[in-house]
């Protein structure tokens, strides 16, 4: 059985695709950590109801965006 040529199956994902994946993974990790830390700190401050949801939601989006951006930059550096 002959060996398969190196370019027979195409190429892997591009650098931009890897950066998108890095951002997505970082975003979801940031959202989960924002939910945990934001929820505990909001309970500690005594927030309940709508204030709790808006504060935790804001922290989740901020954490997700920040961590996702850093993961995308780190992935771009590795390309």
mmCIF file of C-alpha atoms in Angstrom:
data_model
loop_
_atom_site.group_PDB
_atom_site.id
_atom_site.type_symbol
_atom_site.label_atom_id
_atom_site.label_comp_id
_atom_site.label_asym_id
_atom_site.label_seq_id
_atom_site.Cartn_x
_atom_site.Cartn_y
_atom_site.Cartn_z
ATOM 1 C CA UNK A 1 0.000 0.000 0.000
ATOM 2 C CA UNK A 2 1.606 3.312 -1.036
ATOM 3 C CA UNK A 3 2.087 6.208 1.343
ATOM 4 C CA UNK A 4 -0.447 9.036 1.236
ATOM 5 C CA UNK A 5 0.981 12.303 -0.137
ATOM 6 C CA UNK A 6 1.311 15.183 2.315
ATOM 7 C CA UNK A 7 -1.188 17.524 0.630
ATOM 8 C CA UNK A 8 -3.812 14.928 -0.230
ATOM 9 C CA UNK A 9 -6.385 16.016 2.344
ATOM 10 C CA UNK A 10 -6.010 19.792 2.139
ATOM 11 C CA UNK A 11 -4.795 22.110 4.802
ATOM 12 C CA UNK A 12 -5.759 22.644 8.402
ATOM 13 C CA UNK A 13 -7.638 25.635 9.742
ATOM 14 C CA UNK A 14 -6.322 29.085 8.928
ATOM 15 C CA UNK A 15 -4.852 31.400 11.529
ATOM 16 C CA UNK A 16 -8.048 33.465 11.594
ATOM 17 C CA UNK A 17 -10.122 30.322 12.204
ATOM 18 C CA UNK A 18 -7.863 29.402 15.091
ATOM 19 C CA UNK A 19 -8.202 32.909 16.532
ATOM 20 C CA UNK A 20 -11.996 32.669 16.302
ATOM 21 C CA UNK A 21 -11.919 29.355 18.113
ATOM 22 C CA UNK A 22 -9.595 30.789 20.765
ATOM 23 C CA UNK A 23 -11.944 33.720 21.283
ATOM 24 C CA UNK A 24 -14.958 31.418 21.563
ATOM 25 C CA UNK A 25 -13.286 29.159 24.116
ATOM 26 C CA UNK A 26 -12.036 32.148 26.112
ATOM 27 C CA UNK A 27 -15.458 33.792 25.944
ATOM 28 C CA UNK A 28 -17.215 30.778 27.414
ATOM 29 C CA UNK A 29 -14.587 30.318 30.115
ATOM 30 C CA UNK A 30 -14.885 34.026 30.970
ATOM 31 C CA UNK A 31 -18.669 33.799 31.109
ATOM 32 C CA UNK A 32 -18.559 30.867 33.495
ATOM 33 C CA UNK A 33 -15.988 32.478 35.768
ATOM 34 C CA UNK A 34 -17.952 35.746 35.659
ATOM 35 C CA UNK A 35 -21.089 33.882 36.713
ATOM 36 C CA UNK A 36 -19.304 32.252 39.641
ATOM 37 C CA UNK A 37 -17.351 35.219 40.933
ATOM 38 C CA UNK A 38 -20.021 37.766 40.050
ATOM 39 C CA UNK A 39 -22.729 35.709 41.710
ATOM 40 C CA UNK A 40 -20.789 35.280 44.932
ATOM 41 C CA UNK A 41 -19.778 38.925 45.126
ATOM 42 C CA UNK A 42 -23.330 40.080 44.366
ATOM 43 C CA UNK A 43 -24.726 37.887 47.119
ATOM 44 C CA UNK A 44 -22.085 39.243 49.458
ATOM 45 C CA UNK A 45 -23.179 42.806 48.682
ATOM 46 C CA UNK A 46 -26.773 41.831 49.342
ATOM 47 C CA UNK A 47 -28.156 42.230 45.830
ATOM 48 C CA UNK A 48 -31.400 40.434 45.029
ATOM 49 C CA UNK A 49 -33.846 40.269 42.148
ATOM 50 C CA UNK A 50 -33.323 42.463 39.118
ATOM 51 C CA UNK A 51 -30.172 44.088 40.544
ATOM 52 C CA UNK A 52 -28.613 40.648 40.941
ATOM 53 C CA UNK A 53 -29.391 39.606 37.365
ATOM 54 C CA UNK A 54 -28.140 42.828 35.793
ATOM 55 C CA UNK A 55 -24.952 42.871 37.861
ATOM 56 C CA UNK A 56 -24.125 39.207 37.241
ATOM 57 C CA UNK A 57 -24.977 39.515 33.540
ATOM 58 C CA UNK A 58 -22.739 42.555 33.171
ATOM 59 C CA UNK A 59 -19.860 40.793 34.897
ATOM 60 C CA UNK A 60 -20.349 37.705 32.748
ATOM 61 C CA UNK A 61 -20.142 39.688 29.514
ATOM 62 C CA UNK A 62 -17.159 41.708 30.707
ATOM 63 C CA UNK A 63 -15.297 38.602 31.823
ATOM 64 C CA UNK A 64 -16.142 36.755 28.631
ATOM 65 C CA UNK A 65 -15.082 39.604 26.373
ATOM 66 C CA UNK A 66 -11.850 40.223 28.227
ATOM 67 C CA UNK A 67 -10.759 36.618 28.482
ATOM 68 C CA UNK A 68 -11.866 35.874 24.944
ATOM 69 C CA UNK A 69 -9.817 38.772 23.613
ATOM 70 C CA UNK A 70 -6.716 37.622 25.428
ATOM 71 C CA UNK A 71 -7.184 34.057 24.216
ATOM 72 C CA UNK A 72 -7.574 35.272 20.620
ATOM 73 C CA UNK A 73 -4.415 37.378 20.911
ATOM 74 C CA UNK A 74 -2.502 34.459 22.400
ATOM 75 C CA UNK A 75 -3.704 32.166 19.648
ATOM 76 C CA UNK A 76 -2.718 34.739 17.025
ATOM 77 C CA UNK A 77 0.774 34.955 18.486
ATOM 78 C CA UNK A 78 1.139 31.168 18.224
ATOM 79 C CA UNK A 79 0.126 31.081 14.524
#
